Coordinates of C-alpha atoms and ligand atoms in Angstrom, one line a residue:
M1 CA 0.0 0.0 0.0
Q2 CA 1.2 3.5 -0.8
L3 CA 1.3 4.8 2.8
E4 CA 2.4 8.3 1.7
A5 CA -0.9 8.8 -0.2
I6 CA -3.1 7.9 2.7
Y7 CA -4.6 11.0 4.4
H8 CA -7.1 12.0 6.9
R9 CA -7.4 15.0 9.2
P10 CA -10.3 15.7 11.6
K11 CA -12.4 18.8 11.7
G12 CA -12.5 20.0 8.2
H13 CA -13.8 18.4 5.0
F14 CA -12.4 15.0 6.1
A15 CA -14.4 14.8 9.3
Y16 CA -17.3 17.1 10.1
A17 CA -20.8 17.2 11.6
Y18 CA -23.4 17.0 8.8
D19 CA -26.3 17.4 11.2
E20 CA -27.0 17.1 14.9
K21 CA -26.4 13.3 15.0
T22 CA -24.3 12.5 12.0
L23 CA -20.6 12.8 11.4
H24 CA -19.2 12.4 7.9
I25 CA -15.8 10.8 7.6
Q26 CA -13.7 10.8 4.5
L27 CA -10.5 9.1 3.8
R28 CA -8.1 9.6 0.9
V29 CA -5.9 6.8 -0.5
K30 CA -3.9 6.3 -3.7
K31 CA -6.1 5.5 -6.7
N32 CA -6.8 1.8 -7.2
D33 CA -4.6 0.8 -4.2
V34 CA -7.1 -0.2 -1.6
E35 CA -9.9 -2.7 -1.9
K36 CA -11.8 -2.4 1.3
V37 CA -11.9 0.1 4.1
R38 CA -13.5 -0.1 7.5
I39 CA -13.7 2.7 10.1
L40 CA -13.1 1.5 13.6
Y41 CA -14.6 3.8 16.2
G42 CA -15.7 4.1 19.7
D43 CA -16.5 6.4 22.6
P44 CA -13.2 7.6 24.2
Y45 CA -14.5 6.8 27.7
H46 CA -15.8 3.3 26.9
W47 CA -13.4 0.7 28.4
N48 CA -13.5 -2.8 29.9
K49 CA -10.8 -4.9 31.5
D50 CA -9.3 -5.8 28.1
G51 CA -9.0 -2.3 26.9
W52 CA -10.8 0.2 24.7
I53 CA -14.1 -0.9 23.1
F54 CA -14.7 -0.1 19.5
S55 CA -16.7 -1.3 16.6
Y56 CA -16.2 -1.5 12.8
K57 CA -18.3 -0.1 10.0
E58 CA -17.7 -0.5 6.3
M59 CA -16.8 2.6 4.3
K60 CA -18.1 3.2 0.8
Y61 CA -15.9 4.0 -2.2
S62 CA -17.1 7.3 -3.4
G63 CA -15.0 8.0 -6.4
N64 CA -11.6 9.4 -7.5
D65 CA -10.1 12.6 -8.7
G66 CA -7.5 11.0 -11.0
L67 CA -4.8 10.6 -8.4
F68 CA -6.7 9.5 -5.3
D69 CA -9.6 7.4 -4.3
Y70 CA -12.0 8.7 -1.7
W71 CA -13.8 6.5 0.9
F72 CA -16.7 7.8 2.9
V73 CA -18.9 6.8 5.8
E74 CA -21.6 8.3 8.0
V75 CA -21.3 7.6 11.8
S76 CA -23.7 8.6 14.6
P77 CA -21.8 8.2 17.9
E78 CA -24.2 7.7 20.7
F79 CA -22.6 10.3 23.0
R80 CA -21.6 12.6 20.2
R81 CA -17.9 12.1 20.7
M82 CA -15.6 9.7 19.0
R83 CA -12.1 8.3 18.6
Y84 CA -11.5 6.4 15.3
G85 CA -9.0 4.9 12.9
F86 CA -9.2 3.1 9.6
E87 CA -8.6 -0.5 8.6
L88 CA -7.4 -0.7 5.0
T89 CA -7.2 -3.9 3.0
N90 CA -5.8 -4.8 -0.4
E91 CA -4.7 -8.1 -1.8
N92 CA -1.3 -7.9 -0.1
E93 CA -2.0 -6.7 3.4
T94 CA -4.3 -5.2 6.0
I95 CA -3.1 -2.2 8.0
V96 CA -4.6 0.2 10.5
Y97 CA -4.2 3.9 10.0
T98 CA -4.4 6.2 13.1
E99 CA -3.5 9.7 14.0
K100 CA -0.1 8.4 15.3
G101 CA 0.7 6.3 12.2
F102 CA 0.2 2.8 10.8
Y103 CA -0.1 -0.5 12.7
P104 CA -0.5 -4.1 11.7
E105 CA -3.4 -4.4 14.2
A106 CA -5.7 -1.9 15.9
P107 CA -4.1 -0.9 19.2
Y108 CA -6.6 -1.1 22.1
D109 CA -4.5 -0.2 25.1
D110 CA -4.9 3.5 24.6
V111 CA -7.3 5.8 22.7
A112 CA -4.5 8.4 22.3
Y113 CA -3.4 6.6 19.1
Y114 CA -6.6 7.5 17.3
F115 CA -8.1 10.4 15.4
C116 CA -10.3 12.5 17.7
F117 CA -13.7 14.1 17.0
P118 CA -14.1 15.6 20.5
F119 CA -17.7 16.6 20.5
L120 CA -20.5 17.2 18.0
H121 CA -21.8 20.6 19.0
R122 CA -25.0 21.9 17.4
G123 CA -23.5 25.4 17.0
D124 CA -20.5 24.1 15.1
I125 CA -22.5 22.6 12.3
F126 CA -22.3 24.3 9.0
R127 CA -25.8 25.5 8.2
A128 CA -26.8 27.5 5.2
P129 CA -30.4 28.8 5.0
E130 CA -32.8 26.0 3.9
W131 CA -34.2 28.0 1.0
V132 CA -30.8 28.4 -0.7
K133 CA -30.5 24.8 -1.6
N134 CA -33.1 24.9 -4.2
T135 CA -32.7 28.5 -5.5
V136 CA -32.0 29.2 -9.1
W137 CA -30.1 32.5 -9.1
Y138 CA -30.0 35.2 -11.8
Q139 CA -27.3 37.9 -11.7
I140 CA -28.2 41.4 -12.8
F141 CA -25.7 44.2 -13.5
P142 CA -28.2 47.0 -12.9
E143 CA -26.7 49.5 -15.3
R144 CA -27.3 47.1 -18.2
F145 CA -30.5 45.2 -17.5
A146 CA -33.3 47.7 -18.5
N147 CA -33.9 51.4 -18.6
G148 CA -37.4 51.9 -17.2
N149 CA -37.1 55.6 -16.2
P150 CA -35.2 57.8 -18.5
A151 CA -35.9 60.8 -16.3
I152 CA -33.1 59.6 -13.9
N153 CA -30.6 58.8 -16.6
P154 CA -27.0 59.8 -15.7
K155 CA -25.2 62.4 -17.7
D156 CA -24.4 61.4 -21.3
T157 CA -26.6 58.3 -21.2
L158 CA -26.4 56.5 -24.6
P159 CA -29.4 55.0 -26.3
W160 CA -30.0 51.4 -25.0
G161 CA -27.5 49.0 -26.6
S162 CA -26.3 51.6 -29.1
A163 CA -22.6 51.1 -28.3
E164 CA -20.1 48.6 -27.1
P165 CA -19.9 48.6 -23.3
L166 CA -16.9 50.6 -22.1
S167 CA -15.5 51.1 -18.6
N168 CA -17.0 54.6 -18.6
N169 CA -20.2 54.7 -20.6
F170 CA -23.7 54.6 -19.3
F171 CA -27.0 53.2 -20.7
G172 CA -29.3 54.1 -17.8
G173 CA -30.4 50.7 -16.5
D174 CA -32.4 51.2 -13.4
F175 CA -34.8 49.6 -10.8
E176 CA -37.9 50.6 -12.7
G177 CA -36.6 48.6 -15.7
I178 CA -36.2 45.5 -13.6
I179 CA -39.7 45.9 -12.1
Q180 CA -41.2 46.3 -15.6
N181 CA -39.5 43.1 -16.7
I182 CA -40.3 41.0 -13.6
N183 CA -42.5 38.7 -15.7
Y184 CA -39.6 37.8 -17.9
L185 CA -37.7 36.6 -14.9
V186 CA -40.7 34.8 -13.4
D187 CA -41.4 33.1 -16.7
L188 CA -37.7 32.0 -16.9
G189 CA -38.2 30.4 -13.5
I190 CA -35.5 31.9 -11.5
T191 CA -36.0 32.3 -7.7
G192 CA -33.2 34.6 -6.6
I193 CA -31.5 37.7 -8.0
Y194 CA -28.0 38.7 -7.2
F195 CA -27.5 42.4 -7.9
T196 CA -24.0 43.8 -8.4
P197 CA -23.6 47.0 -6.3
I198 CA -26.5 49.5 -6.2
F199 CA -25.2 52.1 -3.7
K200 CA -24.1 55.6 -4.6
A201 CA -20.9 55.3 -6.5
Y202 CA -18.9 57.0 -9.3
S203 CA -18.5 54.4 -12.0
N204 CA -21.0 52.4 -14.0
H205 CA -20.2 49.2 -12.1
K206 CA -20.6 50.9 -8.7
Y207 CA -17.7 49.0 -7.0
D208 CA -16.3 52.4 -5.9
T209 CA -18.8 53.3 -3.2
I210 CA -19.4 56.9 -2.3
D211 CA -22.2 56.3 0.2
Y212 CA -23.2 52.9 1.5
M213 CA -26.4 54.2 3.0
E214 CA -27.7 55.7 -0.3
I215 CA -29.0 54.2 -3.5
D216 CA -27.3 55.4 -6.6
P217 CA -29.6 58.0 -8.1
Q218 CA -29.2 56.6 -11.6
F219 CA -31.0 53.4 -10.3
G220 CA -33.8 55.1 -8.4
D221 CA -34.5 56.1 -4.8
K222 CA -35.1 54.1 -1.7
A223 CA -38.9 53.9 -2.3
T224 CA -38.3 52.4 -5.7
F225 CA -35.8 49.9 -4.3
K226 CA -38.4 48.9 -1.6
R227 CA -40.9 48.4 -4.4
L228 CA -38.4 46.3 -6.3
V229 CA -37.8 44.0 -3.3
D230 CA -41.5 43.7 -2.6
V231 CA -42.2 42.8 -6.2
C232 CA -39.5 40.2 -6.2
H233 CA -40.8 38.8 -2.9
Q234 CA -44.4 38.7 -4.2
H235 CA -43.1 36.5 -7.1
G236 CA -41.1 34.2 -4.8
I237 CA -37.8 35.8 -5.8
K238 CA -35.1 36.4 -3.1
V239 CA -32.9 39.5 -3.3
M240 CA -29.1 39.5 -2.7
L241 CA -27.0 42.7 -2.7
D242 CA -23.3 43.2 -3.2
A243 CA -21.3 44.4 -0.2
V244 CA -18.1 46.0 -1.2
F245 CA -16.4 46.1 2.2
N246 CA -12.8 45.4 1.3
H247 CA -12.5 48.9 -0.1
S248 CA -14.4 52.1 -0.5
G249 CA -14.5 54.4 -3.5
F250 CA -12.2 57.4 -3.8
Y251 CA -15.1 59.8 -3.2
F252 CA -16.3 58.1 0.0
A253 CA -16.4 61.0 2.5
P254 CA -14.0 59.6 5.0
F255 CA -11.3 59.1 2.3
Q256 CA -11.9 62.6 1.0
D257 CA -11.5 63.8 4.5
V258 CA -8.1 62.0 4.7
L259 CA -7.0 63.6 1.5
K260 CA -8.0 67.0 2.8
H261 CA -6.8 66.8 6.4
Q262 CA -4.1 64.2 6.0
E263 CA -2.6 63.3 9.4
K264 CA -5.2 65.4 11.2
S265 CA -8.1 63.5 9.6
R266 CA -10.2 61.7 12.2
Y267 CA -10.6 59.0 9.5
K268 CA -6.9 58.3 9.1
D269 CA -7.2 54.9 10.8
W270 CA -10.1 53.9 8.5
F271 CA -7.6 53.0 5.7
H272 CA -4.3 51.4 5.3
L273 CA -2.1 54.5 4.8
R274 CA 1.6 54.0 4.5
E275 CA 2.8 57.6 4.9
F276 CA 1.9 61.2 4.8
P277 CA 1.1 63.1 2.7
V278 CA -1.3 60.6 1.2
K279 CA -1.0 60.7 -2.6
T280 CA -2.5 58.9 -5.5
S281 CA 0.3 59.2 -8.1
P282 CA 2.5 58.0 -9.6
V283 CA 1.4 55.1 -7.5
P284 CA -0.9 55.3 -4.4
N285 CA 0.9 55.2 -1.1
Y286 CA -2.0 53.5 0.6
D287 CA -3.4 50.0 0.2
T288 CA -6.0 49.6 -2.5
F289 CA -8.0 46.9 -4.4
A290 CA -5.4 45.6 -6.9
F291 CA -3.5 48.8 -7.9
T292 CA -6.6 50.9 -8.3
E293 CA -6.1 54.2 -6.5
Q294 CA -9.9 54.8 -6.9
M295 CA -10.4 52.0 -4.4
P296 CA -8.7 52.6 -1.0
K297 CA -8.7 49.5 1.2
L298 CA -10.7 49.8 4.3
N299 CA -9.2 48.9 7.7
T300 CA -11.8 46.4 8.9
E301 CA -9.9 45.9 12.1
N302 CA -10.7 49.4 13.2
E303 CA -13.7 49.6 15.6
E304 CA -15.3 52.5 13.9
V305 CA -15.0 51.0 10.5
K306 CA -16.4 47.8 11.8
K307 CA -19.4 49.5 13.4
Y308 CA -20.1 51.5 10.2
L309 CA -20.0 48.5 7.9
L310 CA -22.0 46.3 10.2
D311 CA -24.6 49.0 10.5
V312 CA -24.7 49.0 6.7
A313 CA -25.2 45.2 6.7
K314 CA -28.1 45.5 9.2
Y315 CA -29.7 48.6 7.6
W316 CA -30.5 47.1 4.2
I317 CA -31.9 43.9 5.8
E318 CA -34.0 45.7 8.5
E319 CA -35.3 48.5 6.3
F320 CA -35.6 46.7 3.0
D321 CA -35.9 43.1 3.9
I322 CA -33.1 41.9 1.5
D323 CA -32.3 38.2 1.8
G324 CA -28.6 38.0 1.3
W325 CA -25.2 39.6 0.9
R326 CA -22.6 38.8 -1.7
L327 CA -19.2 39.9 -0.3
D328 CA -16.8 41.5 -2.8
V329 CA -13.1 40.5 -2.6
A330 CA -14.1 38.5 0.5
N331 CA -10.8 36.8 0.9
E332 CA -8.8 40.0 1.4
V333 CA -10.8 41.0 4.5
D334 CA -9.9 39.6 7.9
H335 CA -11.7 36.5 9.2
A336 CA -12.5 38.2 12.5
F337 CA -14.5 40.8 10.7
W338 CA -16.5 38.2 8.8
R339 CA -17.3 36.3 12.0
E340 CA -18.8 39.5 13.5
F341 CA -20.5 40.1 10.2
R342 CA -22.2 36.7 10.2
K343 CA -23.4 37.2 13.8
T344 CA -24.8 40.6 13.0
V345 CA -26.6 39.5 9.9
K346 CA -28.0 36.3 11.3
T347 CA -29.2 38.2 14.4
V348 CA -31.4 40.5 12.3
K349 CA -32.4 37.8 9.8
P350 CA -31.5 34.2 10.7
D351 CA -32.1 32.9 7.2
A352 CA -30.2 35.5 5.3
Y353 CA -27.6 34.1 2.9
I354 CA -23.9 35.1 3.0
L355 CA -22.0 34.5 -0.2
G356 CA -18.3 35.2 -0.4
E357 CA -16.6 36.2 -3.6
I358 CA -13.6 33.9 -3.6
W359 CA -12.1 32.3 -6.7
H360 CA -9.9 29.8 -4.9
D361 CA -10.0 27.0 -2.4
S362 CA -12.2 28.4 0.4
M363 CA -12.5 25.9 3.2
P364 CA -11.3 28.4 5.9
W365 CA -14.4 30.6 5.2
L366 CA -16.8 27.7 5.1
Q367 CA -16.6 26.2 8.6
G368 CA -20.0 27.5 9.6
D369 CA -18.8 30.7 11.3
Q370 CA -18.3 32.9 8.3
F371 CA -19.9 32.3 4.9
D372 CA -22.8 30.1 3.7
A373 CA -21.2 29.7 0.3
V374 CA -18.6 31.0 -2.1
M375 CA -18.8 31.8 -5.8
N376 CA -17.7 28.4 -7.2
Y377 CA -15.2 29.6 -9.9
P378 CA -13.2 26.3 -9.7
F379 CA -16.5 24.7 -11.0
T380 CA -16.8 27.4 -13.6
Q381 CA -13.3 26.9 -14.9
G382 CA -13.7 23.1 -15.2
A383 CA -17.1 23.4 -16.9
L384 CA -15.9 26.0 -19.4
D385 CA -12.7 24.2 -20.2
F386 CA -14.6 21.0 -21.0
F387 CA -17.9 22.2 -22.5
A388 CA -17.1 25.6 -23.9
R389 CA -13.5 25.5 -24.8
G390 CA -13.1 21.8 -25.5
K391 CA -9.7 22.2 -23.8
I392 CA -9.8 19.2 -21.5
N393 CA -11.3 15.8 -22.0
A394 CA -14.2 14.1 -20.2
E395 CA -11.9 12.3 -17.8
Q396 CA -10.0 15.5 -16.9
F397 CA -13.3 17.2 -16.4
K398 CA -14.5 14.5 -14.1
N399 CA -11.3 14.9 -12.1
V400 CA -11.6 18.7 -11.8
I401 CA -15.2 18.5 -10.7
S402 CA -14.4 15.6 -8.3
T403 CA -11.5 17.7 -6.8
V404 CA -14.0 20.5 -6.1
L405 CA -16.5 18.1 -4.5
Y406 CA -14.0 16.2 -2.4
S407 CA -12.6 19.5 -1.1
Y408 CA -15.7 20.4 0.9
P409 CA -18.3 18.9 3.2
K410 CA -21.5 17.7 1.6
N411 CA -23.6 20.5 3.3
V412 CA -21.2 23.0 1.7
N413 CA -21.4 21.5 -1.8
E414 CA -25.2 21.5 -1.6
V415 CA -25.3 25.3 -1.5
A416 CA -22.2 26.2 -3.6
F417 CA -22.9 29.1 -5.9
N418 CA -22.3 27.5 -9.3
L419 CA -21.9 30.1 -12.0
L420 CA -20.9 29.8 -15.6
G421 CA -20.0 33.4 -16.0
S422 CA -20.3 36.8 -14.4
H423 CA -19.6 40.5 -14.9
D424 CA -15.9 39.5 -14.4
T425 CA -15.6 36.9 -17.1
P426 CA -16.1 36.7 -20.9
R427 CA -19.6 35.6 -22.0
I428 CA -20.0 31.8 -22.3
L429 CA -21.1 32.0 -25.9
T430 CA -18.0 34.0 -26.8
I431 CA -15.8 31.5 -25.0
A432 CA -17.4 28.7 -27.0
D433 CA -16.8 30.5 -30.2
G434 CA -20.5 30.9 -30.9
N435 CA -21.1 27.2 -30.7
K436 CA -24.6 27.0 -29.1
D437 CA -24.6 23.3 -28.8
R438 CA -21.8 23.5 -26.3
I439 CA -23.6 26.2 -24.4
K440 CA -26.6 24.0 -24.0
L441 CA -24.5 21.2 -22.5
L442 CA -23.0 23.8 -20.2
F443 CA -26.4 24.8 -19.0
L444 CA -27.5 21.2 -18.7
F445 CA -24.5 20.3 -16.5
Q446 CA -24.9 23.4 -14.4
L447 CA -28.6 23.0 -13.8
S448 CA -28.4 19.3 -13.0
F449 CA -25.3 19.5 -10.7
I450 CA -25.2 19.8 -6.9
G451 CA -25.2 23.4 -5.6
T452 CA -27.2 26.4 -6.6
P453 CA -26.9 27.6 -10.2
C454 CA -26.6 31.2 -11.2
I455 CA -27.4 32.5 -14.7
Y456 CA -25.6 35.7 -15.7
Y457 CA -28.3 38.0 -17.3
G458 CA -28.5 37.6 -21.0
D459 CA -26.6 34.3 -21.2
E460 CA -29.9 32.6 -21.6
I461 CA -30.7 34.5 -24.8
G462 CA -27.2 34.3 -26.3
I463 CA -25.6 37.6 -25.5
T464 CA -21.9 37.7 -26.4
G465 CA -18.9 39.7 -25.2
G466 CA -15.3 39.4 -24.2
Q467 CA -13.6 40.2 -20.9
D468 CA -14.9 43.1 -18.7
P469 CA -16.1 45.5 -19.9
G470 CA -17.2 43.5 -23.0
C471 CA -19.3 41.1 -20.9
R472 CA -21.5 43.9 -19.7
K473 CA -23.6 44.6 -22.8
C474 CA -27.1 45.9 -22.5
M475 CA -29.7 43.2 -22.1
V476 CA -31.5 42.6 -25.4
W477 CA -35.3 43.0 -25.3
E478 CA -36.3 43.0 -28.9
D479 CA -37.9 39.7 -29.6
A480 CA -36.3 39.2 -32.9
K481 CA -32.8 39.6 -31.4
Q482 CA -33.2 37.2 -28.5
D483 CA -32.2 33.6 -29.1
K484 CA -35.6 32.2 -28.3
E485 CA -34.5 28.6 -28.8
L486 CA -31.8 28.9 -26.2
L487 CA -34.2 30.7 -23.9
Q488 CA -36.7 27.8 -24.2
F489 CA -34.0 25.3 -23.6
V490 CA -32.8 27.0 -20.4
K491 CA -36.4 27.5 -19.2
K492 CA -37.1 23.8 -19.7
L493 CA -34.1 22.8 -17.7
I494 CA -35.1 25.1 -14.9
A495 CA -38.6 23.7 -14.9
L496 CA -37.2 20.1 -14.8
R497 CA -34.9 21.1 -11.9
K498 CA -37.8 22.4 -9.9
R499 CA -40.0 19.5 -10.7
Y500 CA -37.7 16.5 -9.8
P501 CA -36.0 16.4 -6.4
A502 CA -33.2 14.3 -7.9
F503 CA -32.6 16.9 -10.5
Q504 CA -31.8 19.5 -7.9
N505 CA -30.1 19.4 -4.6
D506 CA -32.0 16.8 -2.6
A507 CA -29.8 14.2 -4.2
E508 CA -26.4 12.6 -4.3
F509 CA -24.3 13.3 -7.4
Q510 CA -22.1 10.5 -8.8
F511 CA -20.1 10.2 -12.0
A512 CA -20.6 6.9 -13.7
E513 CA -18.4 7.2 -16.7
A514 CA -16.1 9.8 -18.3
N515 CA -14.6 8.7 -21.6
K516 CA -11.4 10.6 -22.5
I517 CA -11.3 9.4 -26.0
H518 CA -14.8 10.1 -27.2
N519 CA -15.7 12.7 -24.6
Y520 CA -18.9 11.3 -23.4
L521 CA -20.0 11.5 -19.8
T522 CA -22.7 9.8 -17.7
Y523 CA -23.7 10.7 -14.1
Y524 CA -26.4 9.9 -11.6
K525 CA -28.4 12.1 -9.4
Q526 CA -30.1 10.0 -6.7
S527 CA -32.7 11.2 -4.1
S528 CA -34.5 9.1 -1.6
D529 CA -36.9 7.8 -4.1
E530 CA -35.7 8.9 -7.5
T531 CA -32.7 8.2 -9.7
I532 CA -31.9 10.2 -12.8
L533 CA -29.2 9.2 -15.2
F534 CA -27.6 11.9 -17.4
A535 CA -25.7 11.1 -20.5
I536 CA -23.8 13.8 -22.4
N537 CA -21.8 13.6 -25.7
N538 CA -19.5 16.6 -25.7
S539 CA -18.0 15.9 -29.1
S540 CA -18.8 16.6 -32.7
E541 CA -19.0 12.9 -33.5
N542 CA -21.8 10.4 -33.0
V543 CA -21.0 8.1 -30.0
K544 CA -22.2 4.6 -29.1
F545 CA -21.4 3.2 -25.8
P546 CA -22.5 0.4 -23.5
L547 CA -24.6 1.4 -20.5
S548 CA -23.0 -0.3 -17.5
I549 CA -26.0 -0.1 -15.2
N550 CA -28.7 -2.4 -14.0
I551 CA -32.1 -1.1 -14.8
N552 CA -34.0 -4.1 -13.6
D553 CA -37.7 -3.8 -14.3
E554 CA -38.1 -0.2 -13.6
T555 CA -39.9 2.0 -16.1
V556 CA -37.5 4.4 -17.7
V557 CA -38.8 7.9 -18.5
D558 CA -37.0 10.2 -20.9
L559 CA -37.5 13.4 -19.1
W560 CA -36.4 15.7 -21.9
N561 CA -39.0 14.3 -24.3
D562 CA -41.4 13.3 -21.6
E563 CA -41.9 9.7 -22.8
V564 CA -41.5 6.2 -21.5
V565 CA -38.6 4.5 -23.2
E566 CA -36.9 1.1 -23.4
L567 CA -33.2 1.6 -22.5
D568 CA -30.9 -0.5 -24.7
K569 CA -27.7 -1.9 -23.3
E570 CA -26.0 0.2 -25.9
V571 CA -26.7 3.9 -26.1
E572 CA -26.2 6.2 -29.1
L573 CA -26.0 10.0 -28.8
P574 CA -25.6 12.4 -31.7
P575 CA -22.9 15.1 -31.8
F576 CA -23.4 17.3 -28.6
G577 CA -26.4 15.2 -27.8
F578 CA -27.7 14.3 -24.4
A579 CA -30.3 12.2 -22.6
I580 CA -32.0 12.5 -19.2
W581 CA -33.5 9.3 -18.0
K582 CA -35.4 8.8 -14.9
I583 CA -34.6 5.2 -14.1
K584 CA -36.3 5.0 -10.7
Ligands
ARE601 C1 -10.7 47.3 -13.8 C2 -10.5 46.8 -15.3 C3 -10.0 45.4 -15.4 C4 -8.7 45.3 -14.6 C5 -9.0 45.7 -13.1 C6 -7.8 45.5 -12.2 O1 -11.8 46.9 -16.0 O2 -9.8 45.1 -16.7 O3 -8.3 43.9 -14.5 O4 -9.5 47.0 -13.1 O5 -7.0 46.6 -12.2 C7 -14.5 46.4 -10.3 C8 -15.0 46.6 -11.7 C9 -13.9 46.2 -12.7 C10 -12.7 47.0 -12.4 C11 -12.3 46.9 -11.0 C12 -11.1 47.9 -10.6 O6 -16.1 45.7 -11.8 O7 -14.4 46.5 -14.0 O8 -11.7 46.4 -13.2 O9 -13.4 47.3 -10.1 O10 -11.5 49.2 -10.9 C13 -9.7 39.2 -8.4 C14 -10.3 39.4 -7.0 C15 -11.8 39.5 -7.1 C16 -12.2 40.6 -8.1 C17 -11.6 40.3 -9.5 C18 -11.8 41.4 -10.5 O11 -9.9 38.3 -6.1 O12 -12.3 39.8 -5.9 O13 -10.1 40.2 -9.3 N1 -13.7 40.7 -8.3 C19 -14.5 41.8 -7.6 C20 -15.7 42.2 -8.4 C21 -15.3 43.1 -9.6 C22 -14.8 44.4 -9.0 C23 -13.9 44.2 -7.8 C24 -13.7 43.0 -7.3 C25 -13.4 45.4 -7.2 O14 -16.4 41.1 -8.8 O15 -16.3 43.3 -10.5 O16 -14.1 45.1 -10.0 O17 -14.5 45.9 -6.4 C26 -7.8 34.9 -10.7 C27 -7.3 35.5 -9.4 C28 -8.5 36.1 -8.6 C29 -9.0 37.2 -9.5 C30 -9.5 36.6 -10.8 C31 -10.1 37.6 -11.8 O18 -8.6 33.8 -10.4 O19 -6.7 34.5 -8.6 O20 -8.0 36.7 -7.4 O21 -10.0 37.9 -8.9 O22 -8.5 35.9 -11.4 O23 -9.1 38.5 -12.2

């Protein structure tokens, strides 16, 4: 056995409390190296004259990420505490793996050898709001969704869609425009909107806040915003706002005060100033977002800043009943701040959703004390590389996605924010070089996967565009210019997702096959009483492959075409074709 590859560490994604009774335990071993694994576990205080008393339970093989196999088991220790180890067997040997190393037999003279899950505390369980699990998000960049009230257009507003989006042009999108088009969103089937920033700011993207307590006048006033939230709620749509707390905008009053009064400013500790006089060029001598002098970094360790920002977080929930916060540049703000943020937000609205913007591995923020989810860009990248770019093969795709899944607890994966694109990335249709078949498969995978999908406004009707600012074109409203076929396709997927529990999140996800030569893929979604099998051909060739599953005598329903079918042992899919079979 390859001992160096065997890995486990408690209190993280390898051992965590899934609910009040259940611990989830995961073990990593070298791929194809181990045939059977049993967990051996017991209560640390349970002894008799012969030594420590423990029992065995078989672990289940849950898949691999290309390099490693993962084994999984659920355990419910009677007194909510546990010491445990693993017994691994292959054709050559059986060994026992503990916190202190490897043994030929399970030691029972002392529990100190073993891994320790000290106590399952209710308060330590990662819990995202229940409603999030089955939400279908839609992201709106308010300047570009719809202009419903030209009277409040900002200066030099261009006619809707008349020019390419630039970093400094305006088309006058506003709240009234969103309210007027609410039926479009309801009809599409989405159940949550993530708005990029709406507070008073200088730029068209509003990430350079001037006043966190005011709505930007180009979008409307507070009364209109309240109306927007109410309209959304009446239609069963949750509202999430963008909190830009890592930095303020250049014209934020405290920063202007610093520029004016320098060392004497009462706000000098609100920022990370390196020296006086504070200057913006040739390079800023204060910390900023990236190297943008327009975005001075806030000192979130300062008590006044903390109070100010936490008041902001409370205000928009208490006064406007918003349902969630998306946190901009979340990983560059200190953890202590986010812990207080969570307490504050959950005190005023216990089921508010907290979504961090982090593009990388995010376990430190997802332990239950900070965020409910992060924007799942590792998922995005894998999905785009396989479906849109055709840059990796089906097996590599399976490995990327498995790596993401095995990096987090199950309750975290269930609410991951799975996006295909955003205001920060090129449009999916542009990445796929205009190949709509590829985009359809992307949507299919996203909308059938574990987690909560988010659609970037306009992707569903085939809007194109390159990197920011190209990806921020005006929404297209003329019927003739919308890709209706794509729209129907996405709508149908959302409807299926909502109709079948196994399609959405109340289900286990499992890859069945990922063929690296012909680039087809099969995977299951399994709920307590339903199993759906998905088959995708991500290639421009016809594929035929044997189905390695037992269907017994169950009736199989082709969910896409809504008909009962006979499944042959060999399946054939046309280029970029797919099938969705409910096999139980
Ligand atoms: C402008 C230009 C860009 C230029 C950027 C940086 O338009 O072309 O790259 O400046 O100098 C907002 C606006 C942007 C604007 C930016 C600065 O929306 O248009 O960009 O302000 O004025 C990293 C961060 C992540 C961040 C992205 C952009 O980790 O938090 O970069 N995203 C948020 C928002 C943005 C917003 C800001 C932050 C600032 O979503 O819209 O920008 O408030 C790898 C890295 C990641 C990196 C990612 C993308 O994965 O590891 O860390 O994300 O690439 O670059």
